[in-house]
Coordinates of C-alpha atoms in Angstrom, one line a residue:
X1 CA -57.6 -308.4 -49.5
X2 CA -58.9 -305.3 -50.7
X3 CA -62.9 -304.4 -50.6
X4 CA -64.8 -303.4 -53.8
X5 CA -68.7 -304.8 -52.9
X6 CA -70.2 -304.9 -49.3
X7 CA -73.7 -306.4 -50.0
X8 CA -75.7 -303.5 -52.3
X9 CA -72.7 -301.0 -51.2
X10 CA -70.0 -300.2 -54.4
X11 CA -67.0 -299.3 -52.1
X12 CA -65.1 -295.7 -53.7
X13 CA -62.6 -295.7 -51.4
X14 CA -60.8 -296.0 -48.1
X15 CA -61.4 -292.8 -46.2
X16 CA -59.6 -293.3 -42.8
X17 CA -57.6 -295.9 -41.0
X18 CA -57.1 -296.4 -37.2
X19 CA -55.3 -299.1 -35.3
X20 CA -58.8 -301.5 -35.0
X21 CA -61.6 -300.3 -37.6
X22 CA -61.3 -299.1 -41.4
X23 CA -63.5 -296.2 -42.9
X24 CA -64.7 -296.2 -46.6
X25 CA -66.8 -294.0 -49.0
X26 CA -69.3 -296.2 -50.7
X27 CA -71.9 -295.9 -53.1
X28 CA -75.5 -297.4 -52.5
X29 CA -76.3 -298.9 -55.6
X30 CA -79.8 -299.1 -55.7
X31 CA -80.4 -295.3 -54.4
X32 CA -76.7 -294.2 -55.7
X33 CA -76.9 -292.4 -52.3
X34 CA -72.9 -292.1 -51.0
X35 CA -72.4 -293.6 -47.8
X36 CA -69.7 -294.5 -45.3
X37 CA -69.2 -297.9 -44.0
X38 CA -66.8 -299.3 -41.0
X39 CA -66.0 -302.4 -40.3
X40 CA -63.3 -303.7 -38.1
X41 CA -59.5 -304.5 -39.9
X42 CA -59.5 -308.1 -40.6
X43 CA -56.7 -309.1 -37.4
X44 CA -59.3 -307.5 -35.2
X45 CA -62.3 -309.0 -36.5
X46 CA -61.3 -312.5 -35.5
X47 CA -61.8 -312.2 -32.0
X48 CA -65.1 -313.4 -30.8
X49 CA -65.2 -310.5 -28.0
X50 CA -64.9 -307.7 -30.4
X51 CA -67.0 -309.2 -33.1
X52 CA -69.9 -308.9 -30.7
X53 CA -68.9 -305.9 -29.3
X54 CA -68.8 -304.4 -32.8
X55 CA -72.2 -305.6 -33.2
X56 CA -73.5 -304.2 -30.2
X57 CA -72.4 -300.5 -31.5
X58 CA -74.6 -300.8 -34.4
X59 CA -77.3 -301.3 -31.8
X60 CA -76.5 -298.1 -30.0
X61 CA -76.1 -296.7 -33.0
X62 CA -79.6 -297.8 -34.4
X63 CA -81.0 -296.4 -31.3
X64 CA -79.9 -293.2 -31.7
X65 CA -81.5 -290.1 -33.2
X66 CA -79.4 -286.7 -32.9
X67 CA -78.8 -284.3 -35.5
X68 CA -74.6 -284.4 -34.2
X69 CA -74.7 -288.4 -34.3
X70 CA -74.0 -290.1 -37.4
X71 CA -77.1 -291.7 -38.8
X72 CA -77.2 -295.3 -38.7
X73 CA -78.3 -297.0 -41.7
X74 CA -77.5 -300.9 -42.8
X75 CA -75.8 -303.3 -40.9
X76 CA -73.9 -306.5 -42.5
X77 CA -72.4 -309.6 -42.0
X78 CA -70.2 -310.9 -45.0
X79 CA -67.6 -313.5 -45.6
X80 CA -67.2 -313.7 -41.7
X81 CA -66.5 -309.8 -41.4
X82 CA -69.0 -307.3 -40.2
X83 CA -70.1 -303.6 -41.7
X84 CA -71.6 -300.7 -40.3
X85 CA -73.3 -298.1 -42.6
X86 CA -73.7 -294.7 -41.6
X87 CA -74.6 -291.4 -43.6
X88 CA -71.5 -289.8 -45.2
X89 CA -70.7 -286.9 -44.2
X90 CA -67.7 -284.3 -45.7
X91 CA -65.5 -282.2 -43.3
X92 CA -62.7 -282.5 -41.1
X93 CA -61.9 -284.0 -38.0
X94 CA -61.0 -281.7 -35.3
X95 CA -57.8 -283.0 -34.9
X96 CA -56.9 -281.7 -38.7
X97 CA -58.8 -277.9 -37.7
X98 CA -57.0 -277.8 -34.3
X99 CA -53.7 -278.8 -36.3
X100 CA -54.4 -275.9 -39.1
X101 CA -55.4 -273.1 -36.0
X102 CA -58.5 -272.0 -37.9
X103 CA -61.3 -271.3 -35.4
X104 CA -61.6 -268.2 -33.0
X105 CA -62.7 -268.6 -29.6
X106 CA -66.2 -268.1 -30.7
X107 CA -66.5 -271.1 -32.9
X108 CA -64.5 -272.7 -31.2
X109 CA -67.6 -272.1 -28.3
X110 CA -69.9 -273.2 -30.6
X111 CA -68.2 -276.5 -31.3
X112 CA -68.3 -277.3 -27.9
X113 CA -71.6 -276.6 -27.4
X114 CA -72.6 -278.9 -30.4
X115 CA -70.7 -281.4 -28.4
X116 CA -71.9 -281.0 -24.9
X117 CA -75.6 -280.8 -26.3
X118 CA -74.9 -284.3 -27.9
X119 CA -73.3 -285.6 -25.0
X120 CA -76.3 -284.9 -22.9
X121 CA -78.4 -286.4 -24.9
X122 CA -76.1 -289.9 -25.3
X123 CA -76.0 -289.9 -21.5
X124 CA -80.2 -289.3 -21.5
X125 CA -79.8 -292.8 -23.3
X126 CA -77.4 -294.1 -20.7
X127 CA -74.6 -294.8 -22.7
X128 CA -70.6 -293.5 -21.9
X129 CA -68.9 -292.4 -25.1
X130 CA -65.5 -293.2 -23.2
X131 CA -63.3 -292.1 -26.1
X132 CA -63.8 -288.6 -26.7
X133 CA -60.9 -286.7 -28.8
X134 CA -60.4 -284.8 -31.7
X135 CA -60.3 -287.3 -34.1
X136 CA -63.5 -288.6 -33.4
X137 CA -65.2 -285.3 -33.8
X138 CA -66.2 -284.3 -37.5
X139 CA -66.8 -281.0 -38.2
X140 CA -68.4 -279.7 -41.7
X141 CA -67.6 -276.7 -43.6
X142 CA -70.4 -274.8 -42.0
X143 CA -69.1 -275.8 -38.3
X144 CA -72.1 -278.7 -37.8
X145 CA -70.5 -281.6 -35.3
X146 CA -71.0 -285.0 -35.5
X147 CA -69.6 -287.5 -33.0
X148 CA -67.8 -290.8 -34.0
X149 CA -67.2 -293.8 -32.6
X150 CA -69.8 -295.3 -30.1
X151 CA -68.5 -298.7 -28.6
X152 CA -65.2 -298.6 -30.3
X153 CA -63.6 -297.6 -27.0
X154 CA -64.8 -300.6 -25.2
X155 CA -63.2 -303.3 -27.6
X156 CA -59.3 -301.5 -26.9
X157 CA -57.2 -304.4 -25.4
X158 CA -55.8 -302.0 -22.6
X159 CA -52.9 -304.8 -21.9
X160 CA -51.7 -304.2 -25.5
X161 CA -52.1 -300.9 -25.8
X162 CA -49.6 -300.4 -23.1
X163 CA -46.7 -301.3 -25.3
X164 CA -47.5 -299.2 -27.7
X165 CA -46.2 -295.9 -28.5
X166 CA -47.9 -294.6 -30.6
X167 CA -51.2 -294.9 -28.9
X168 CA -49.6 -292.4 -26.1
X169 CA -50.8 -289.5 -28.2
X170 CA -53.9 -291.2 -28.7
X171 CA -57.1 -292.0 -26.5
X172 CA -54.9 -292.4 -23.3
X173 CA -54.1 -288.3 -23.7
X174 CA -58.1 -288.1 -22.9
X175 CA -58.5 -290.5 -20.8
X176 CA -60.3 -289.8 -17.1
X177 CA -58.5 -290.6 -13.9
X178 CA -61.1 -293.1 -13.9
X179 CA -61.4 -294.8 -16.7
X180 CA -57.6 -295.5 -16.5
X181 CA -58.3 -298.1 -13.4
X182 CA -55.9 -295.8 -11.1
X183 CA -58.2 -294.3 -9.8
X184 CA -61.0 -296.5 -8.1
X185 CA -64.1 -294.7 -8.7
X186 CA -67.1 -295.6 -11.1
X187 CA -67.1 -294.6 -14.4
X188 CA -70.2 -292.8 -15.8
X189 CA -71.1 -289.6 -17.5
X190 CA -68.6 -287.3 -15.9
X191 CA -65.8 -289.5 -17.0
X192 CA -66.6 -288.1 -21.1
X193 CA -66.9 -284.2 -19.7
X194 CA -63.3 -284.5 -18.4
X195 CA -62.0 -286.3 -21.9
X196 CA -64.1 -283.0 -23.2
X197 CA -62.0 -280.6 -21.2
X198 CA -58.5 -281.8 -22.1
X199 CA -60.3 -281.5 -26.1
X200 CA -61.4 -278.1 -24.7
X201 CA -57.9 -277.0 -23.7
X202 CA -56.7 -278.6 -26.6
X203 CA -58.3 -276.8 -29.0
X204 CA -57.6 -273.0 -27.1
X205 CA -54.0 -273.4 -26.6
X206 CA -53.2 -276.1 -29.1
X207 CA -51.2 -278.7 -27.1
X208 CA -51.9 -280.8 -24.7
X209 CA -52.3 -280.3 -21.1
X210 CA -49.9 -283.8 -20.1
X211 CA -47.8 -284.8 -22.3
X212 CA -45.2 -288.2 -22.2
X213 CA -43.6 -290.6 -24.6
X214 CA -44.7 -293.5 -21.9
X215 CA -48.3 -294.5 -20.9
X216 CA -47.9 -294.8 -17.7
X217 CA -46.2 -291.6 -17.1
X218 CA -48.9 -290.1 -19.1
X219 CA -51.8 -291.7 -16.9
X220 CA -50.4 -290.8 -13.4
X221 CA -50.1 -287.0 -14.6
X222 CA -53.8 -287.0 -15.5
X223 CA -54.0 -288.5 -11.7
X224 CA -51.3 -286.3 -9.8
X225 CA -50.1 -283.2 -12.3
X226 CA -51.5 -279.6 -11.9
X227 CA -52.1 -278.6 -15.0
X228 CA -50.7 -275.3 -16.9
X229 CA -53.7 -273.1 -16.6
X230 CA -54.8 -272.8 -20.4
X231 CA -54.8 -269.1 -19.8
X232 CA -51.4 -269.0 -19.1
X233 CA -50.5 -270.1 -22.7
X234 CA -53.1 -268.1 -24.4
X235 CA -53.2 -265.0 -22.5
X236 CA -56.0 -263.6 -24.3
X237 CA -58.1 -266.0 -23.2
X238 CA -61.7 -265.5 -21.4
X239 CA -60.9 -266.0 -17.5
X240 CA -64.5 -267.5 -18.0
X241 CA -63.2 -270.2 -20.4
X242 CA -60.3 -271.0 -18.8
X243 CA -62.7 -271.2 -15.4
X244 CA -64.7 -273.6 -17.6
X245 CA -62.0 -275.8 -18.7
X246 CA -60.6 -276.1 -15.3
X247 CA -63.6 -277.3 -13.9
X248 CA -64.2 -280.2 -16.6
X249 CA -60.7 -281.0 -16.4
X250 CA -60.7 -282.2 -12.2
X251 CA -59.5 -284.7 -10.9
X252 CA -62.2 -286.1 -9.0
X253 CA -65.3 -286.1 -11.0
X254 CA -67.2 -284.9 -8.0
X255 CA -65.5 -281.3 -8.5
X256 CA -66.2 -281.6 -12.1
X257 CA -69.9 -280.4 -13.8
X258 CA -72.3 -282.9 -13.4
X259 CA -73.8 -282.8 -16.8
X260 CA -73.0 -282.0 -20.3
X261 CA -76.2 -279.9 -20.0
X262 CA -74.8 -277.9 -17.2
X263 CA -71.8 -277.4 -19.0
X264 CA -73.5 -276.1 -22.7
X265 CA -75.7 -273.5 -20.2
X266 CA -72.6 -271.7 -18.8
X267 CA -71.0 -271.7 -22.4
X268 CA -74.7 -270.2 -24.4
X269 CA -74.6 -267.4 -21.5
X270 CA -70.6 -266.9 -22.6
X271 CA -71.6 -266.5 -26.0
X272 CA -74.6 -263.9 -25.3
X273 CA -71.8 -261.7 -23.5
X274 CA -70.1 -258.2 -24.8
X275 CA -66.5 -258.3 -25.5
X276 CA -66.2 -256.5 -22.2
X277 CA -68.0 -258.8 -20.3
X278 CA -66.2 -262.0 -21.0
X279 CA -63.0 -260.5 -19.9
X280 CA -64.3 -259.1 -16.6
X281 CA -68.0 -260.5 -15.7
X282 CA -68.4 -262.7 -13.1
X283 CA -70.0 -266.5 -14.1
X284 CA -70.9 -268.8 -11.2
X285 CA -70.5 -272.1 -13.3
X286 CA -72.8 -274.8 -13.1
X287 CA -75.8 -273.5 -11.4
X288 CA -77.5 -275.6 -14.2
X289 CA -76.4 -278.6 -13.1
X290 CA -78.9 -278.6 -10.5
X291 CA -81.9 -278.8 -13.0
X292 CA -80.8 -282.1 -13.9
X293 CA -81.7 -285.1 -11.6
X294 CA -78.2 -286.6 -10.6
X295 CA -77.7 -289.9 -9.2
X296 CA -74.2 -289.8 -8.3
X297 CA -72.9 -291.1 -5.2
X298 CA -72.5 -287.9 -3.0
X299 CA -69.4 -286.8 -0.8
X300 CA -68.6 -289.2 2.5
X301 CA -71.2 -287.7 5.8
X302 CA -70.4 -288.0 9.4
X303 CA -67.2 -290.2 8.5
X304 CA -64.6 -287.2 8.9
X305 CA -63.0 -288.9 12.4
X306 CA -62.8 -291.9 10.8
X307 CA -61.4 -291.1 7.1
X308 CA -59.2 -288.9 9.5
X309 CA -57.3 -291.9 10.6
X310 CA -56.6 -293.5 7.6
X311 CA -55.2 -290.3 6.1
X312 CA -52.7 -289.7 9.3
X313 CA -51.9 -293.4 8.3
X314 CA -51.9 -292.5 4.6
X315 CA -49.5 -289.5 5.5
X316 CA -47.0 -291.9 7.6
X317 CA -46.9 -294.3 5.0
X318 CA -45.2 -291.8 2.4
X319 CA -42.0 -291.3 5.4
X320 CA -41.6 -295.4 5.7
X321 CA -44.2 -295.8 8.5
X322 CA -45.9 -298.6 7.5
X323 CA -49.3 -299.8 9.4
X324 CA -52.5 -301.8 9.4
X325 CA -55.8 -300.9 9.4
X326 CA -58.7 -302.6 10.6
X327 CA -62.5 -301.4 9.9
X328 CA -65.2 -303.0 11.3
X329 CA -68.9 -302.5 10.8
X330 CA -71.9 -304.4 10.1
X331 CA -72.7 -304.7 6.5
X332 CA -74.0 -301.9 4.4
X333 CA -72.5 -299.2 7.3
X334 CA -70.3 -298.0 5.6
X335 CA -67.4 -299.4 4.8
X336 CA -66.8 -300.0 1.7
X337 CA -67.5 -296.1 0.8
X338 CA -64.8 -295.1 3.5
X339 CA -62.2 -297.2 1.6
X340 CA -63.2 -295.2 -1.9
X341 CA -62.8 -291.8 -0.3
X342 CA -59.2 -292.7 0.9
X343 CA -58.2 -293.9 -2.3
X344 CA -59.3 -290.3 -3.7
X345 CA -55.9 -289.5 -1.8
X346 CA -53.8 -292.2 -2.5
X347 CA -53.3 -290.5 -6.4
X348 CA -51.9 -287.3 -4.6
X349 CA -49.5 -289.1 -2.7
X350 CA -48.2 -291.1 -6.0
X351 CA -49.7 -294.4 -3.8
X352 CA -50.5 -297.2 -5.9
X353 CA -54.0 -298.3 -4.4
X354 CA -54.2 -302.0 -4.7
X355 CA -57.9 -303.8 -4.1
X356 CA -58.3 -307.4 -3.0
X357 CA -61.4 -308.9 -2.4
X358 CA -62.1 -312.1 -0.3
X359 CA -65.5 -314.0 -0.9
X360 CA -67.0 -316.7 1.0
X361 CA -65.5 -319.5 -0.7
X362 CA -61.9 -317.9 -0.2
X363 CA -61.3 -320.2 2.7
X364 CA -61.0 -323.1 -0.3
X365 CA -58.2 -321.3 -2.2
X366 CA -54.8 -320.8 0.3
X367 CA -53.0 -317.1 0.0
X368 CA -55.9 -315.8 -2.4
X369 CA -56.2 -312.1 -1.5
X370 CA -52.3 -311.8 -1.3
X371 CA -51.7 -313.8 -4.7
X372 CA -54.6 -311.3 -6.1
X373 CA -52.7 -308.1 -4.5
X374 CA -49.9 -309.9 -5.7
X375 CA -51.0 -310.1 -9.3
X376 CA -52.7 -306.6 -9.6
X377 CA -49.7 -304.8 -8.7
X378 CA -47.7 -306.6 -10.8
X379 CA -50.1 -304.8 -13.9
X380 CA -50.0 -301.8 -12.0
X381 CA -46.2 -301.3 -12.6
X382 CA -46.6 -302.2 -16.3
X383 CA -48.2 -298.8 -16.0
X384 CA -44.9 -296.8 -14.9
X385 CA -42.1 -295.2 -17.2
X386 CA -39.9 -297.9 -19.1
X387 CA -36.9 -296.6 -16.8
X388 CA -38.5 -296.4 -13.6
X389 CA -40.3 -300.2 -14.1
X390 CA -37.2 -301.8 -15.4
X391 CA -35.2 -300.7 -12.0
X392 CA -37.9 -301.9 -9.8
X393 CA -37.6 -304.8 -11.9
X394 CA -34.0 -305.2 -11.8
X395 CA -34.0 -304.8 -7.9
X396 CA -36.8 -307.3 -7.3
X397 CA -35.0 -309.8 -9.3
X398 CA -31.7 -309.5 -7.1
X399 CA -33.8 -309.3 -3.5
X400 CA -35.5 -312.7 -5.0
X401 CA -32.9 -314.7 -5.8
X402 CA -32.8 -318.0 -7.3
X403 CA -35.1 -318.9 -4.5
X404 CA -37.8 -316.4 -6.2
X405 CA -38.9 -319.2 -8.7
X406 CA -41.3 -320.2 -6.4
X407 CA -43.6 -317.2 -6.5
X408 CA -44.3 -318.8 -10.4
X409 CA -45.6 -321.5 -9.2
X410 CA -48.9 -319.3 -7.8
X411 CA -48.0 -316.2 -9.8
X412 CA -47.2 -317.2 -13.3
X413 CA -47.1 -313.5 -14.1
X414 CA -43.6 -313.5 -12.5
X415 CA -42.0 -316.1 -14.2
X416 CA -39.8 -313.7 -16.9
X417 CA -38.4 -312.3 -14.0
X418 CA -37.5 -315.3 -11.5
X419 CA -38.1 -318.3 -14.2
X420 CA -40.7 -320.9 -14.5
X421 CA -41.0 -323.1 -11.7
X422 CA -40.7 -327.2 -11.9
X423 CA -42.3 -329.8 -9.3
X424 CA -39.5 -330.9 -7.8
X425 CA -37.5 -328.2 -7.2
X426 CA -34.5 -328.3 -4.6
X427 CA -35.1 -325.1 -1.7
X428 CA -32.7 -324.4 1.4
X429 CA -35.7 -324.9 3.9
X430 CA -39.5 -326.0 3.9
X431 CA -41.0 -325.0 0.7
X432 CA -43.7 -323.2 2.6
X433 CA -41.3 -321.0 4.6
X434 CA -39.7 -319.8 1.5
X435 CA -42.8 -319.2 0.1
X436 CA -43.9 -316.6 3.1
X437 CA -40.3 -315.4 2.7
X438 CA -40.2 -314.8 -1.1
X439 CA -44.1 -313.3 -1.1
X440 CA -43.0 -310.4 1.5
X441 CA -39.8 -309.8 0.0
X442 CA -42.4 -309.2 -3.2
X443 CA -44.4 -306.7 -1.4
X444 CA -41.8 -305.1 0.6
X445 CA -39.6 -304.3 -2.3
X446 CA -42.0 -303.0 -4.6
X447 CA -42.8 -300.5 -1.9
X448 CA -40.9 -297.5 -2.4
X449 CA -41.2 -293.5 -0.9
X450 CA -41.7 -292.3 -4.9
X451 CA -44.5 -294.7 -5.0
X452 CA -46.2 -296.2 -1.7
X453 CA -48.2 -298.7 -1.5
X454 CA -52.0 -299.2 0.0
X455 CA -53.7 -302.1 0.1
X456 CA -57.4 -303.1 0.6
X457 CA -58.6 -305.9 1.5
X458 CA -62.4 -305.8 1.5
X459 CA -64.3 -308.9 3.6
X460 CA -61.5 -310.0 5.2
X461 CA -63.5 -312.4 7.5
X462 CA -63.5 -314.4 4.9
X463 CA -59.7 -314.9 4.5
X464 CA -58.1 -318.9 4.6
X465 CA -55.8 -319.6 7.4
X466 CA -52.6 -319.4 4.9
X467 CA -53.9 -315.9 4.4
X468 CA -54.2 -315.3 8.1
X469 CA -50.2 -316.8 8.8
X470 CA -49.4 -314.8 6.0
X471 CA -50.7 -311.4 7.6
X472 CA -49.6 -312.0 10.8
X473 CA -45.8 -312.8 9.0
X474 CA -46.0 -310.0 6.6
X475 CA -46.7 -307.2 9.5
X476 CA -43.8 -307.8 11.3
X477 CA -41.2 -306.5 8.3
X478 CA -43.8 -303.2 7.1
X479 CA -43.5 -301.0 10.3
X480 CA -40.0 -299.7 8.2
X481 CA -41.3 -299.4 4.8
X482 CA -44.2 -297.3 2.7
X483 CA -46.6 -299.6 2.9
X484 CA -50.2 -299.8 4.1
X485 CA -52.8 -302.0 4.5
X486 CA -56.5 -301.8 5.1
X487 CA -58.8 -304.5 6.1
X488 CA -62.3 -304.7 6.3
X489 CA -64.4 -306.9 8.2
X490 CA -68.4 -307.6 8.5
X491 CA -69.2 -307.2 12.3
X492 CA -71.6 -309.9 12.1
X493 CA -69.0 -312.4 10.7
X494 CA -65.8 -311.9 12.5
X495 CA -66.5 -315.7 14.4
X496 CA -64.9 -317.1 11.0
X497 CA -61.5 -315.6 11.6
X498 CA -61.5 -315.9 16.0
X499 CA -57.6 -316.0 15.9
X500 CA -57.6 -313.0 12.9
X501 CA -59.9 -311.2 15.3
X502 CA -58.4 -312.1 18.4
X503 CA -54.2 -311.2 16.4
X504 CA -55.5 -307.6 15.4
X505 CA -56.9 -306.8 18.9
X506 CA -54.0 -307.3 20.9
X507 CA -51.4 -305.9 18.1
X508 CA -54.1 -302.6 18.4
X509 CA -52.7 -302.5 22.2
X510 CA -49.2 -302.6 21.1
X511 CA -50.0 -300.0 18.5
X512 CA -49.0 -301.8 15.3
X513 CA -52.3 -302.0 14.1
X514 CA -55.4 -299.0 13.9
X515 CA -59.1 -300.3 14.6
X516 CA -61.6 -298.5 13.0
X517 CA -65.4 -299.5 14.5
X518 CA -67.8 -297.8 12.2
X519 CA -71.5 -297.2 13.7
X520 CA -74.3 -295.9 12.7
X521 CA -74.4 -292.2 11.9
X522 CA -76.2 -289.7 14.5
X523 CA -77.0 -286.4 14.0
X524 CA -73.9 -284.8 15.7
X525 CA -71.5 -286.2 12.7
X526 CA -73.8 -284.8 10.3
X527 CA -73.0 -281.1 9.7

């Protein structure tokens, strides 16, 4: 149904239309001031989860007050629908400028900055953009930015978006290692500056730096691909630029700037140098960053012995050397951090990282932290190319057999593949032995040398016994295959799982299984 009247608002016309909200130039009847107003198309609108969430970006944007940010004015609820009313402003978006080629390097500079400056001041307010891209960058005639879209990001379905095609060349193409899921890091403000150095590189060389018809192709090159260096497309590039983009464009947002503010410092002293100079002067980039108070989890201390041997493990795993890892500590030692920086290295290895967590109550729920795994890489592998996920697919189905149904009877994820499974069902053996048998078939076949696979499994005291005479099955088929799994136990609780305990210590004699005891940091590990 088409719109004419939004409360006081005459709508003009429909201005722009993405796959979730609608844009129209309106007329304020009162003030006969133009306006633009949003509101989310009408299949979207009837979720309850995005009609809040649509809600709560008028509240960011009500709070906001940035000459590059949209001004908020009117917000309403109509008929069931909602409406966000902003200021109208008339330009392009920088998708349409980078399309037409029209800036130089300078105002292309000078965009960024505008952006960066912005971003800064968002992150002041502790808020994540999370979808920055050319087309939600407005740019007027006189190159003045505004930013679009706050919140929008968070209401994308990411399940659905998968399918979908034509979303490849969309936000995914911007997206952090991070925000993807991949990689198992927080997401917070350095997670926009990388989605702002693939816009960077963008914009100076006019294509993308990773580039696939599949999403999950496209997300594991943000992860593992080395980038063409921009300069190498545009060879008249600044060194200092390309330097620039580089750095916002790492993988591990540790290596990247630290703030939006260091970033628009190193690009103002760019644009203060000679012609000379930006070919051939020297720029140490982001001394500014320092100015800023960061909170960001810094790099792992006195663990290099340890994170040592779960990367010889890590290594092994890729040649079909699979192996267990146990680490033990008493809470808040460590642990937990030792895991994340492994899993820094599991991308660069094409590992899928897989995270299970057991809580106290997990002793109630049989095979939980398998069925989890179980579940979580079954989405992971959604994320791989059509052709590579429908052969995995294709030889899980023939190494599970008819027998396979029974894996839908915990994991109803599975059942297009092995079928839907029916109380009553006839097997060969015990039902529970075909279970175990069916459940490491699973994980053995989806582990592969193109992609290994690592599992986590954090407070592992807490496991069930099915969980435990799962394990102890499981290991005995992995020492042959790229697989690898790392357990974490809570010194002070390891009396819950005695015969756990009492399993991995004398496998450790035999070899088959790594013990790592993490203790309290002395000075010696600290360098």
């Amino acid at each position: 149904m088409a719109l004419e009247q939004i409360g006081k608002y005459q709508i003009i016309e429909l201005i722009d239309e993405g796959g979730m909200a609608s844009v129209y130039k309106a007329i304020d009847n009162e003030s006969k001031e133009i306006v633009a107003i949003k509101t989310l198309k009408e299949n979207i609108n009837t979720h309850h989860e995005t009609f809040i969430r649509f809600k709560k970006e008028a509240e960011i944007l009500s709070g906001l007050n940035h000459p590059h940010i949209l001004k908020f004015i009117d917000f309403i609820e109509q008929e069931q629908r909602v409406f966000i009313v902003t200021e109208f402003i008339q330009g392009k978006t920088l998708k349409q400028i980078i399309r037409e080629g029209a800036l130089d390097l300078e105002e292309m500079t000078a965009v960024i900055i505008q952006i960066a400056e912005t971003l800064d001041y968002v992150h002041s307010q502790d808020i994540i953009h999370r979808d920055i891209k050319p087309s939600n960058i407005m740019i007027t005639g006189n190159l003045d930015v505004r930013i679009l879209d706050f919140g929008v990001a968070n209401l994308m379905n990411f399940q659905k978006l998968f399918s979908n095609k034509s979303d490849v060349a969309g936000s995914f193409a911007y997206m952090s290692p991070e925000q993807s899921g991949i990689l198992r890091r927080d997401i917070d403000n350095r997670s926009d500056l990388y989605s702002l150095g693939i816009l960077f590189y963008e914009l100076v060389t006019r294509q993308l730096p990773y580039q696939a018809e599949e999403v999950g192709e496209l997300l594991h090159q943000h992860i593992a691909k080395i980038p063409i260096e921009p300069i190498s497309i545009q060879e008249a590039l600044s060194p200092i630029i390309n330097k620039i983009i580089l750095k916002l464009m790492r993988k591990d947002p540790d290596d990247r700037y630290q703030t939006a503010f260091g970033l628009s410092e190193d690009l103002k002293i760019f644009l203060g140098l000679s012609v000379q100079q930006k070919k051939t002067f020297y720029l140490e980039l982001g001394k500014k960053d320092r100015l800023k108070n960061l909170n960001y989890r810094t790099g792992l201390i006195g663990r290099k012995r340890e994170l040592g041997h779960l990367l010889d493990h890590l290594n092994e795993t890729v040649l079909e050397k699979g192996f267990v890892s146990a680490i033990i500590g008493k809470s808040g030692c460590g642990k937990s951090r030792l895991i994340s920086e492994l899993q820094k290295y599991t991308a660069a290895k094409n590992a899928f990282f897989i995270s299970a967590v057991s809580n106290e109550g997990g002793q109630n729920h049989p095979y939980h932290p398998f069925i989890s795994a179980a579940k979580k890489l079954l989405n992971t592998m959604q994320k791989l190319p059509e052709k590579k996920r429908e052969d995995m697919f294709v030889r899980l189905k023939a190494k599970l057999g008819v027998e396979g149904v029974i894996l839908s009877k915990v994991i109803p994820e599975l059942s297009f593949l092995v079928g839907e499974y029916e109380e009553g069902t006839k097997f060969s053996r015990k039902e529970s032995d075909v279970f175990f048998e069916k459940l490491k078939e699973f994980f053995l076949e989806m582990a592969t040398t193109a992609h290994p696979l690592v599992f986590s499994f954090d407070d592992a005291h807490y496991w069930d016994q099915g969980s435990i005479q799962f394990f102890q099955y499981l290991l005995a088929g992995i020492g042959s295959r790229s697989i690898y799994l790392v357990l974490s136990f809570r010194e002070e609780l390891l009396g819950r799982v005695k015969e756990l305990h009492d399993f991995i210590v004398a496998k450790a004699q035999q070899g088959e299984i790594g013990i790592v005891n993490l203790t309290n940091i002395n000075g010696e590990d600290v360098e």
